[in-house]
Amino acid sequence: MIKLENLHKIYQLDKNTSLHALKGVSLNIKKGEIFGVIGLSGAGKSTLIRLINMLETPSSGKVIIDGEDITSYSEANLRKVRQSIGMIFQQFNLLSSATVFDNVAFPLKIAGFKKDEIKKRVLELLSLVGLDDKANVYPAQLSGGQKQRVGIARALATNPKILLCDEATSALDPKTTSSILKLLCSLRDRLGLTIVIITHQLEVIKECCDRVAVIDGGVISEMGDTIEVFASPQKDLTKHLVATVVRRDLDDLLSYTKLYSEYKENSRAWFLLTFLGDRANDPVIVDVAIKTNAKISIMAGQINHIQNQPLGFLVIAVDGSKDAIDTALKELTDRVYKVELLGYEVE
């Protein structure tokens, strides 16, 4: 659906200074998925999303939409492509002097739709985003969430196949953010949209994105299914971002527990277990304790939900001989998504 090939973007700031905002970015976004791009400020997120609809021209590389390389399109052809790509923004960008109806109607008027067609389409869209009763009010009379719903309706006016969201929930409170994300998921399912979400909020990725790419210093540092990235982050930045949402108590727990890297007589092993999907509900600890006669203590635990899939973390301590601990480790490894030895505690 959307394919980015080796994209570079260099801004010439002045005669002697340039900024290499994107450095060889390649992505393949599937039709009908919600794809998230997350990174810190200045990482290149907004540049990336503006290249998808060619609001920015890449310095090199290709932007391919539905098999067509649009990087070489004329401005007239790009205007046609952009009618199939809707976009919503952090600051809503509504016309303050126009009613909700006229805000949503604006792109239809530009596209040359007839008056009766515009009326029908606008009322359909307002119903779709839950604003049936707001057609004749002005943006100043709306809450932030309602303004963003108007922005979404306007972005959908020309019946696009792709919806780009540039920090679309950054100005909203958590409850309103959740409602907007649920709306986006619903629209994806009802309309068959492909949605790209640029954000610095990991909670947004956690709630609605099928896959995620982490951008760092203009390059994609990590990419994969959202639940996999949350369960097993590989890069330091990803680990830092994930730690703001999951495993919040682990550092505090380990800060007052002295663990050693080598086994000593009468020590016990500490493990971090990661449970994923349906297996998060399995009675693993009880089963392993019975099968191995190991003494297993639960030290800490947490269950998160990534797109309604359970992702659990459990810190346990296993008492016994080295052989008994190794046997328990083998059983645990066979039963859970990931087992990490944290160290050995000497009593």
mmCIF file of C-alpha atoms in Angstrom:
data_model
loop_
_atom_site.group_PDB
_atom_site.id
_atom_site.type_symbol
_atom_site.label_atom_id
_atom_site.label_comp_id
_atom_site.label_asym_id
_atom_site.label_seq_id
_atom_site.Cartn_x
_atom_site.Cartn_y
_atom_site.Cartn_z
ATOM 1 C CA MET A 1 0.000 0.000 0.000
ATOM 2 C CA ILE A 2 2.658 2.509 1.114
ATOM 3 C CA LYS A 3 6.282 1.757 0.353
ATOM 4 C CA LEU A 4 9.163 4.050 1.229
ATOM 5 C CA GLU A 5 12.496 3.187 -0.346
ATOM 6 C CA ASN A 6 15.759 4.589 0.997
ATOM 7 C CA LEU A 7 14.335 8.055 1.695
ATOM 8 C CA HIS A 8 16.703 10.883 2.487
ATOM 9 C CA LYS A 9 15.694 14.426 3.345
ATOM 10 C CA ILE A 10 18.278 17.170 3.672
ATOM 11 C CA TYR A 11 17.265 20.724 4.607
ATOM 12 C CA GLN A 12 19.631 23.490 3.574
ATOM 13 C CA LEU A 13 19.414 25.858 6.537
ATOM 14 C CA ASP A 14 21.794 28.432 5.087
ATOM 15 C CA LYS A 15 24.725 28.597 2.707
ATOM 16 C CA ASN A 16 27.008 26.573 4.978
ATOM 17 C CA THR A 17 24.617 24.584 7.132
ATOM 18 C CA SER A 18 22.388 21.612 6.318
ATOM 19 C CA LEU A 19 20.223 19.244 8.364
ATOM 20 C CA HIS A 20 20.004 15.586 7.376
ATOM 21 C CA ALA A 21 16.512 14.903 8.765
ATOM 22 C CA LEU A 22 15.968 11.426 7.265
ATOM 23 C CA LYS A 23 18.784 9.023 6.467
ATOM 24 C CA GLY A 24 17.796 6.155 4.224
ATOM 25 C CA VAL A 25 14.370 5.324 5.663
ATOM 26 C CA SER A 26 12.613 2.283 4.178
ATOM 27 C CA LEU A 27 9.145 1.123 5.247
ATOM 28 C CA ASN A 28 6.420 -1.100 3.853
ATOM 29 C CA ILE A 29 2.977 -0.290 5.287
ATOM 30 C CA LYS A 30 0.274 -2.846 4.525
ATOM 31 C CA LYS A 31 -3.204 -2.080 3.298
ATOM 32 C CA GLY A 32 -5.730 -1.815 6.120
ATOM 33 C CA GLU A 33 -3.255 -1.675 9.000
ATOM 34 C CA ILE A 34 -2.692 1.017 11.591
ATOM 35 C CA PHE A 35 1.029 1.726 11.513
ATOM 36 C CA GLY A 36 2.708 3.799 14.206
ATOM 37 C CA VAL A 37 5.931 5.786 14.001
ATOM 38 C CA ILE A 38 7.321 6.878 17.357
ATOM 39 C CA GLY A 39 10.383 8.832 18.341
ATOM 40 C CA LEU A 40 11.634 11.733 20.395
ATOM 41 C CA SER A 41 11.312 15.356 19.310
ATOM 42 C CA GLY A 42 13.507 16.093 16.317
ATOM 43 C CA ALA A 43 13.843 12.442 15.312
ATOM 44 C CA GLY A 44 12.299 13.033 11.870
ATOM 45 C CA LYS A 45 8.710 11.872 12.461
ATOM 46 C CA SER A 46 6.901 14.867 10.978
ATOM 47 C CA THR A 47 9.263 15.018 8.013
ATOM 48 C CA LEU A 48 8.498 11.365 7.320
ATOM 49 C CA ILE A 49 4.735 11.816 7.296
ATOM 50 C CA ARG A 50 4.961 14.916 5.081
ATOM 51 C CA LEU A 51 6.974 12.914 2.567
ATOM 52 C CA ILE A 52 4.230 10.290 2.288
ATOM 53 C CA ASN A 53 1.839 12.803 0.730
ATOM 54 C CA MET A 54 4.677 14.773 -0.861
ATOM 55 C CA LEU A 55 4.114 17.956 1.091
ATOM 56 C CA GLU A 56 7.887 17.663 1.315
ATOM 57 C CA THR A 57 10.010 16.463 -1.590
ATOM 58 C CA PRO A 58 12.639 13.839 -0.711
ATOM 59 C CA SER A 59 16.255 14.626 -1.438
ATOM 60 C CA SER A 60 16.530 11.063 -2.737
ATOM 61 C CA GLY A 61 14.593 7.809 -2.557
ATOM 62 C CA LYS A 62 11.065 6.814 -3.532
ATOM 63 C CA VAL A 63 7.533 7.152 -2.177
ATOM 64 C CA ILE A 64 5.342 4.440 -3.703
ATOM 65 C CA ILE A 65 1.557 4.445 -3.217
ATOM 66 C CA ASP A 66 -0.396 1.464 -4.558
ATOM 67 C CA GLY A 67 2.546 0.497 -6.729
ATOM 68 C CA GLU A 68 2.984 3.982 -8.223
ATOM 69 C CA ASP A 69 6.159 5.965 -7.596
ATOM 70 C CA ILE A 70 4.756 9.437 -6.872
ATOM 71 C CA THR A 71 8.110 11.153 -6.277
ATOM 72 C CA SER A 72 8.306 12.085 -9.958
ATOM 73 C CA TYR A 73 4.662 13.196 -10.305
ATOM 74 C CA SER A 74 3.759 16.650 -11.523
ATOM 75 C CA GLU A 75 1.948 18.983 -9.126
ATOM 76 C CA ALA A 76 -1.331 18.342 -10.985
ATOM 77 C CA ASN A 77 -0.977 14.572 -10.553
ATOM 78 C CA LEU A 78 0.019 15.016 -6.920
ATOM 79 C CA ARG A 79 -3.196 16.919 -6.271
ATOM 80 C CA LYS A 80 -5.137 13.873 -7.469
ATOM 81 C CA VAL A 81 -3.058 11.565 -5.260
ATOM 82 C CA ARG A 82 -3.618 13.786 -2.235
ATOM 83 C CA GLN A 83 -7.381 13.419 -2.655
ATOM 84 C CA SER A 84 -6.844 9.771 -1.683
ATOM 85 C CA ILE A 85 -4.772 10.739 1.365
ATOM 86 C CA GLY A 86 -6.458 12.447 4.318
ATOM 87 C CA MET A 87 -4.494 14.146 7.099
ATOM 88 C CA ILE A 88 -5.255 15.242 10.644
ATOM 89 C CA PHE A 89 -3.083 17.443 12.826
ATOM 90 C CA GLN A 90 -2.232 18.188 16.447
ATOM 91 C CA GLN A 91 -3.723 21.696 16.376
ATOM 92 C CA PHE A 92 -6.857 20.705 14.383
ATOM 93 C CA ASN A 93 -6.345 23.493 11.767
ATOM 94 C CA LEU A 94 -10.051 24.328 11.605
ATOM 95 C CA LEU A 95 -11.408 27.521 10.073
ATOM 96 C CA SER A 96 -12.526 29.509 13.125
ATOM 97 C CA SER A 97 -14.988 31.677 11.174
ATOM 98 C CA ALA A 98 -16.699 28.680 9.517
ATOM 99 C CA THR A 99 -19.269 26.321 11.001
ATOM 100 C CA VAL A 100 -18.540 22.651 11.554
ATOM 101 C CA PHE A 101 -20.536 21.906 8.399
ATOM 102 C CA ASP A 102 -18.487 24.337 6.319
ATOM 103 C CA ASN A 103 -15.196 23.058 7.745
ATOM 104 C CA VAL A 104 -16.015 19.527 6.658
ATOM 105 C CA ALA A 105 -17.409 20.761 3.333
ATOM 106 C CA PHE A 106 -14.288 22.786 2.480
ATOM 107 C CA PRO A 107 -12.288 20.055 0.653
ATOM 108 C CA LEU A 108 -15.428 18.989 -1.217
ATOM 109 C CA LYS A 109 -15.964 22.531 -2.491
ATOM 110 C CA ILE A 110 -12.321 22.691 -3.583
ATOM 111 C CA ALA A 111 -12.753 19.353 -5.387
ATOM 112 C CA GLY A 112 -15.781 20.714 -7.293
ATOM 113 C CA PHE A 113 -18.581 18.644 -5.752
ATOM 114 C CA LYS A 114 -22.167 19.815 -6.295
ATOM 115 C CA LYS A 115 -24.093 21.478 -3.461
ATOM 116 C CA ASP A 116 -26.496 18.579 -2.861
ATOM 117 C CA GLU A 117 -23.616 16.074 -2.958
ATOM 118 C CA ILE A 118 -21.708 18.150 -0.404
ATOM 119 C CA LYS A 119 -24.658 18.325 1.970
ATOM 120 C CA LYS A 120 -25.251 14.592 1.833
ATOM 121 C CA ARG A 121 -21.583 13.733 2.303
ATOM 122 C CA VAL A 122 -21.012 16.181 5.174
ATOM 123 C CA LEU A 123 -24.022 14.932 7.126
ATOM 124 C CA GLU A 124 -22.871 11.340 6.597
ATOM 125 C CA LEU A 125 -19.427 12.184 7.908
ATOM 126 C CA LEU A 126 -20.684 14.083 10.940
ATOM 127 C CA SER A 127 -22.827 11.080 11.828
ATOM 128 C CA LEU A 128 -19.829 8.802 11.343
ATOM 129 C CA VAL A 129 -17.719 10.737 13.869
ATOM 130 C CA GLY A 130 -20.564 11.273 16.344
ATOM 131 C CA LEU A 131 -21.248 14.960 15.712
ATOM 132 C CA ASP A 132 -24.728 14.845 14.159
ATOM 133 C CA ASP A 133 -25.922 17.751 16.301
ATOM 134 C CA LYS A 134 -22.907 20.047 15.763
ATOM 135 C CA ALA A 135 -23.248 20.965 12.085
ATOM 136 C CA ASN A 136 -24.167 24.605 12.705
ATOM 137 C CA VAL A 137 -21.858 25.427 15.611
ATOM 138 C CA TYR A 138 -18.427 27.041 15.399
ATOM 139 C CA PRO A 139 -15.070 25.524 16.466
ATOM 140 C CA ALA A 140 -14.824 27.833 19.490
ATOM 141 C CA GLN A 141 -17.923 26.132 20.900
ATOM 142 C CA LEU A 142 -16.357 22.669 20.748
ATOM 143 C CA SER A 143 -14.148 20.692 23.109
ATOM 144 C CA GLY A 144 -10.714 19.535 21.961
ATOM 145 C CA GLY A 145 -11.989 16.050 21.240
ATOM 146 C CA GLN A 146 -14.910 17.391 19.228
ATOM 147 C CA LYS A 147 -12.567 19.613 17.220
ATOM 148 C CA GLN A 148 -10.438 16.613 16.357
ATOM 149 C CA ARG A 149 -13.543 14.690 15.290
ATOM 150 C CA VAL A 150 -14.321 17.563 12.922
ATOM 151 C CA GLY A 151 -10.742 17.299 11.652
ATOM 152 C CA ILE A 152 -11.204 13.575 11.066
ATOM 153 C CA ALA A 153 -14.506 14.126 9.236
ATOM 154 C CA ARG A 154 -12.863 16.760 7.037
ATOM 155 C CA ALA A 155 -9.928 14.436 6.301
ATOM 156 C CA LEU A 156 -12.384 11.743 5.185
ATOM 157 C CA ALA A 157 -14.440 14.072 2.989
ATOM 158 C CA THR A 158 -12.962 12.977 -0.342
ATOM 159 C CA ASN A 159 -13.166 9.293 0.607
ATOM 160 C CA PRO A 160 -9.415 8.678 0.981
ATOM 161 C CA LYS A 161 -7.741 5.280 1.185
ATOM 162 C CA ILE A 162 -5.030 6.540 3.538
ATOM 163 C CA LEU A 163 -5.287 8.634 6.714
ATOM 164 C CA LEU A 164 -2.166 10.318 8.076
ATOM 165 C CA CYS A 165 -2.207 11.447 11.705
ATOM 166 C CA ASP A 166 0.521 13.879 12.762
ATOM 167 C CA GLU A 167 0.565 13.976 16.597
ATOM 168 C CA ALA A 168 -3.239 13.980 16.358
ATOM 169 C CA THR A 169 -3.831 13.320 20.075
ATOM 170 C CA SER A 170 -0.959 15.298 21.616
ATOM 171 C CA ALA A 171 -3.211 18.221 22.583
ATOM 172 C CA LEU A 172 -5.872 15.985 24.175
ATOM 173 C CA ASP A 173 -6.327 14.602 27.691
ATOM 174 C CA PRO A 174 -5.948 10.813 28.191
ATOM 175 C CA LYS A 175 -9.680 10.042 28.219
ATOM 176 C CA THR A 176 -10.321 12.036 25.044
ATOM 177 C CA THR A 177 -7.233 10.510 23.427
ATOM 178 C CA SER A 178 -8.632 7.045 24.076
ATOM 179 C CA SER A 179 -11.979 7.958 22.517
ATOM 180 C CA ILE A 180 -10.276 9.353 19.386
ATOM 181 C CA LEU A 181 -8.132 6.215 19.038
ATOM 182 C CA LYS A 182 -11.207 4.000 19.354
ATOM 183 C CA LEU A 183 -12.841 6.097 16.628
ATOM 184 C CA LEU A 184 -9.813 5.650 14.352
ATOM 185 C CA CYS A 185 -9.858 1.882 14.884
ATOM 186 C CA SER A 186 -13.566 1.811 14.100
ATOM 187 C CA LEU A 187 -13.084 3.882 10.940
ATOM 188 C CA ARG A 188 -10.266 1.601 9.792
ATOM 189 C CA ASP A 189 -12.569 -1.411 10.143
ATOM 190 C CA ARG A 190 -15.639 0.233 8.581
ATOM 191 C CA LEU A 191 -13.948 2.047 5.710
ATOM 192 C CA GLY A 192 -10.932 -0.178 5.054
ATOM 193 C CA LEU A 193 -8.519 2.683 5.710
ATOM 194 C CA THR A 194 -4.776 2.418 6.000
ATOM 195 C CA ILE A 195 -3.764 4.677 8.896
ATOM 196 C CA VAL A 196 -0.299 6.035 9.706
ATOM 197 C CA ILE A 197 0.098 7.574 13.157
ATOM 198 C CA ILE A 198 3.086 9.754 14.035
ATOM 199 C CA THR A 199 3.407 10.229 17.787
ATOM 200 C CA HIS A 200 5.733 10.578 20.748
ATOM 201 C CA GLN A 201 3.109 8.961 23.021
ATOM 202 C CA LEU A 202 3.713 5.256 23.563
ATOM 203 C CA GLU A 203 0.209 4.874 24.995
ATOM 204 C CA VAL A 204 -1.124 5.721 21.524
ATOM 205 C CA ILE A 205 0.986 2.968 19.955
ATOM 206 C CA LYS A 206 -0.045 0.556 22.704
ATOM 207 C CA GLU A 207 -3.761 1.118 22.211
ATOM 208 C CA CYS A 208 -4.273 1.005 18.463
ATOM 209 C CA CYS A 209 -1.240 0.259 16.271
ATOM 210 C CA ASP A 210 -0.747 -3.103 14.571
ATOM 211 C CA ARG A 211 2.917 -2.437 13.870
ATOM 212 C CA VAL A 212 5.361 0.220 14.980
ATOM 213 C CA ALA A 213 8.631 1.730 13.781
ATOM 214 C CA VAL A 214 10.949 3.560 16.160
ATOM 215 C CA ILE A 215 12.761 6.456 14.518
ATOM 216 C CA ASP A 216 15.935 7.802 16.090
ATOM 217 C CA GLY A 217 18.120 10.496 14.564
ATOM 218 C CA GLY A 218 16.527 10.146 11.145
ATOM 219 C CA VAL A 219 16.864 6.358 10.890
ATOM 220 C CA ILE A 220 14.510 3.483 11.708
ATOM 221 C CA SER A 221 16.183 1.833 14.688
ATOM 222 C CA GLU A 222 13.558 -0.848 15.341
ATOM 223 C CA MET A 223 10.369 -2.102 13.712
ATOM 224 C CA GLY A 224 7.885 -4.926 14.187
ATOM 225 C CA ASP A 225 4.491 -6.049 15.465
ATOM 226 C CA THR A 226 3.544 -3.765 18.336
ATOM 227 C CA ILE A 227 3.117 -6.512 20.906
ATOM 228 C CA GLU A 228 6.476 -8.052 19.948
ATOM 229 C CA VAL A 229 8.259 -4.704 20.276
ATOM 230 C CA PHE A 230 6.662 -4.140 23.695
ATOM 231 C CA ALA A 231 7.479 -7.654 24.850
ATOM 232 C CA SER A 232 11.086 -7.683 23.668
ATOM 233 C CA PRO A 233 12.511 -4.250 22.796
ATOM 234 C CA GLN A 234 15.994 -4.472 21.295
ATOM 235 C CA LYS A 235 17.404 -0.940 21.160
ATOM 236 C CA ASP A 236 18.138 1.328 24.123
ATOM 237 C CA LEU A 237 15.678 4.010 22.969
ATOM 238 C CA THR A 238 12.895 1.452 22.541
ATOM 239 C CA LYS A 239 13.620 -0.025 25.961
ATOM 240 C CA HIS A 240 13.449 3.463 27.468
ATOM 241 C CA LEU A 241 10.150 4.222 25.737
ATOM 242 C CA VAL A 242 8.577 0.871 26.659
ATOM 243 C CA ALA A 243 9.685 1.248 30.267
ATOM 244 C CA THR A 244 7.450 4.319 30.562
ATOM 245 C CA VAL A 245 4.420 2.115 29.958
ATOM 246 C CA VAL A 246 5.293 -1.387 31.206
ATOM 247 C CA ARG A 247 7.561 -2.930 33.861
ATOM 248 C CA ARG A 248 7.383 0.230 35.933
ATOM 249 C CA ASP A 249 8.087 -1.509 39.244
ATOM 250 C CA LEU A 250 11.068 -3.652 38.190
ATOM 251 C CA ASP A 251 13.813 -1.054 38.672
ATOM 252 C CA ASP A 252 12.500 -0.157 42.128
ATOM 253 C CA LEU A 253 12.369 -3.818 43.107
ATOM 254 C CA LEU A 254 15.911 -4.559 41.980
ATOM 255 C CA SER A 255 17.353 -1.376 43.476
ATOM 256 C CA TYR A 256 17.269 -2.862 46.982
ATOM 257 C CA THR A 257 18.060 -6.482 46.044
ATOM 258 C CA LYS A 258 21.715 -7.463 45.608
ATOM 259 C CA LEU A 259 22.047 -9.953 42.763
ATOM 260 C CA TYR A 260 25.200 -11.702 41.578
ATOM 261 C CA SER A 261 26.004 -13.018 38.121
ATOM 262 C CA GLU A 262 27.328 -16.394 39.385
ATOM 263 C CA TYR A 263 25.526 -19.112 41.351
ATOM 264 C CA LYS A 264 26.736 -19.717 44.909
ATOM 265 C CA GLU A 265 25.714 -22.431 47.352
ATOM 266 C CA ASN A 266 22.266 -21.805 48.864
ATOM 267 C CA SER A 267 21.542 -18.874 46.570
ATOM 268 C CA ARG A 268 18.323 -18.483 44.654
ATOM 269 C CA ALA A 269 17.856 -17.405 41.072
ATOM 270 C CA TRP A 270 15.759 -14.434 40.057
ATOM 271 C CA PHE A 271 14.031 -14.557 36.681
ATOM 272 C CA LEU A 272 11.964 -12.106 34.675
ATOM 273 C CA LEU A 273 9.244 -13.982 32.783
ATOM 274 C CA THR A 274 7.388 -12.466 29.860
ATOM 275 C CA PHE A 275 3.952 -13.879 29.013
ATOM 276 C CA LEU A 276 2.313 -13.109 25.694
ATOM 277 C CA GLY A 277 -1.205 -13.560 24.351
ATOM 278 C CA ASP A 278 -3.405 -16.408 25.555
ATOM 279 C CA ARG A 279 -0.518 -18.070 27.407
ATOM 280 C CA ALA A 280 -0.508 -15.187 29.871
ATOM 281 C CA ASN A 281 -3.422 -16.962 31.553
ATOM 282 C CA ASP A 282 -1.682 -20.355 31.913
ATOM 283 C CA PRO A 283 -0.908 -21.611 35.483
ATOM 284 C CA VAL A 284 2.786 -21.869 34.601
ATOM 285 C CA ILE A 285 4.298 -21.233 38.025
ATOM 286 C CA VAL A 286 2.148 -23.843 39.776
ATOM 287 C CA ASP A 287 2.799 -26.422 37.051
ATOM 288 C CA VAL A 288 6.582 -25.904 37.097
ATOM 289 C CA ALA A 289 6.742 -25.955 40.902
ATOM 290 C CA ILE A 290 4.875 -29.271 41.016
ATOM 291 C CA LYS A 291 6.863 -30.835 38.175
ATOM 292 C CA THR A 292 10.334 -29.824 39.449
ATOM 293 C CA ASN A 293 9.684 -29.636 43.226
ATOM 294 C CA ALA A 294 11.251 -26.182 43.055
ATOM 295 C CA LYS A 295 10.388 -23.532 45.609
ATOM 296 C CA ILE A 296 9.200 -20.556 43.605
ATOM 297 C CA SER A 297 8.425 -17.161 45.126
ATOM 298 C CA ILE A 298 6.595 -14.450 43.198
ATOM 299 C CA MET A 299 8.378 -11.138 43.792
ATOM 300 C CA ALA A 300 6.501 -8.796 41.441
ATOM 301 C CA GLY A 301 4.122 -8.889 38.518
ATOM 302 C CA GLN A 302 2.215 -6.797 36.045
ATOM 303 C CA ILE A 303 -0.230 -7.425 33.212
ATOM 304 C CA ASN A 304 -0.636 -4.918 30.394
ATOM 305 C CA HIS A 305 -2.863 -5.068 27.349
ATOM 306 C CA ILE A 306 -1.524 -4.239 23.905
ATOM 307 C CA GLN A 307 -4.461 -3.929 21.500
ATOM 308 C CA ASN A 308 -6.476 -6.126 23.882
ATOM 309 C CA GLN A 309 -3.790 -8.823 23.940
ATOM 310 C CA PRO A 310 -2.392 -9.584 27.406
ATOM 311 C CA LEU A 311 1.298 -8.940 27.947
ATOM 312 C CA GLY A 312 2.435 -10.026 31.398
ATOM 313 C CA PHE A 313 5.682 -9.656 33.318
ATOM 314 C CA LEU A 314 6.483 -11.704 36.402
ATOM 315 C CA VAL A 315 9.582 -11.603 38.592
ATOM 316 C CA ILE A 316 10.160 -14.873 40.458
ATOM 317 C CA ALA A 317 12.842 -16.303 42.749
ATOM 318 C CA VAL A 318 13.638 -20.023 42.521
ATOM 319 C CA ASP A 319 15.282 -21.794 45.479
ATOM 320 C CA GLY A 320 17.317 -24.976 45.205
ATOM 321 C CA SER A 321 20.474 -26.548 43.892
ATOM 322 C CA LYS A 322 21.984 -25.423 40.609
ATOM 323 C CA ASP A 323 20.543 -28.523 38.939
ATOM 324 C CA ALA A 324 17.068 -27.813 40.332
ATOM 325 C CA ILE A 325 17.242 -24.190 39.164
ATOM 326 C CA ASP A 326 18.424 -25.254 35.700
ATOM 327 C CA THR A 327 15.574 -27.772 35.450
ATOM 328 C CA ALA A 328 13.052 -25.108 36.431
ATOM 329 C CA LEU A 329 14.619 -22.749 33.870
ATOM 330 C CA LYS A 330 14.198 -25.320 31.094
ATOM 331 C CA GLU A 331 10.543 -25.890 32.010
ATOM 332 C CA LEU A 332 9.859 -22.162 32.163
ATOM 333 C CA THR A 333 11.574 -21.558 28.825
ATOM 334 C CA ASP A 334 9.291 -24.136 27.224
ATOM 335 C CA ARG A 335 6.159 -22.522 28.677
ATOM 336 C CA VAL A 336 6.520 -18.746 28.400
ATOM 337 C CA TYR A 337 7.419 -16.240 25.695
ATOM 338 C CA LYS A 338 10.720 -15.166 27.215
ATOM 339 C CA VAL A 339 12.797 -15.955 30.315
ATOM 340 C CA GLU A 340 15.577 -13.638 31.463
ATOM 341 C CA LEU A 341 17.953 -14.500 34.313
ATOM 342 C CA LEU A 342 18.313 -11.389 36.448
ATOM 343 C CA GLY A 343 20.925 -12.877 38.799
ATOM 344 C CA TYR A 344 21.419 -14.865 41.985
ATOM 345 C CA GLU A 345 20.550 -13.727 45.496
ATOM 346 C CA VAL A 346 22.684 -15.041 48.361
ATOM 347 C CA GLU A 347 20.695 -15.439 51.572
#
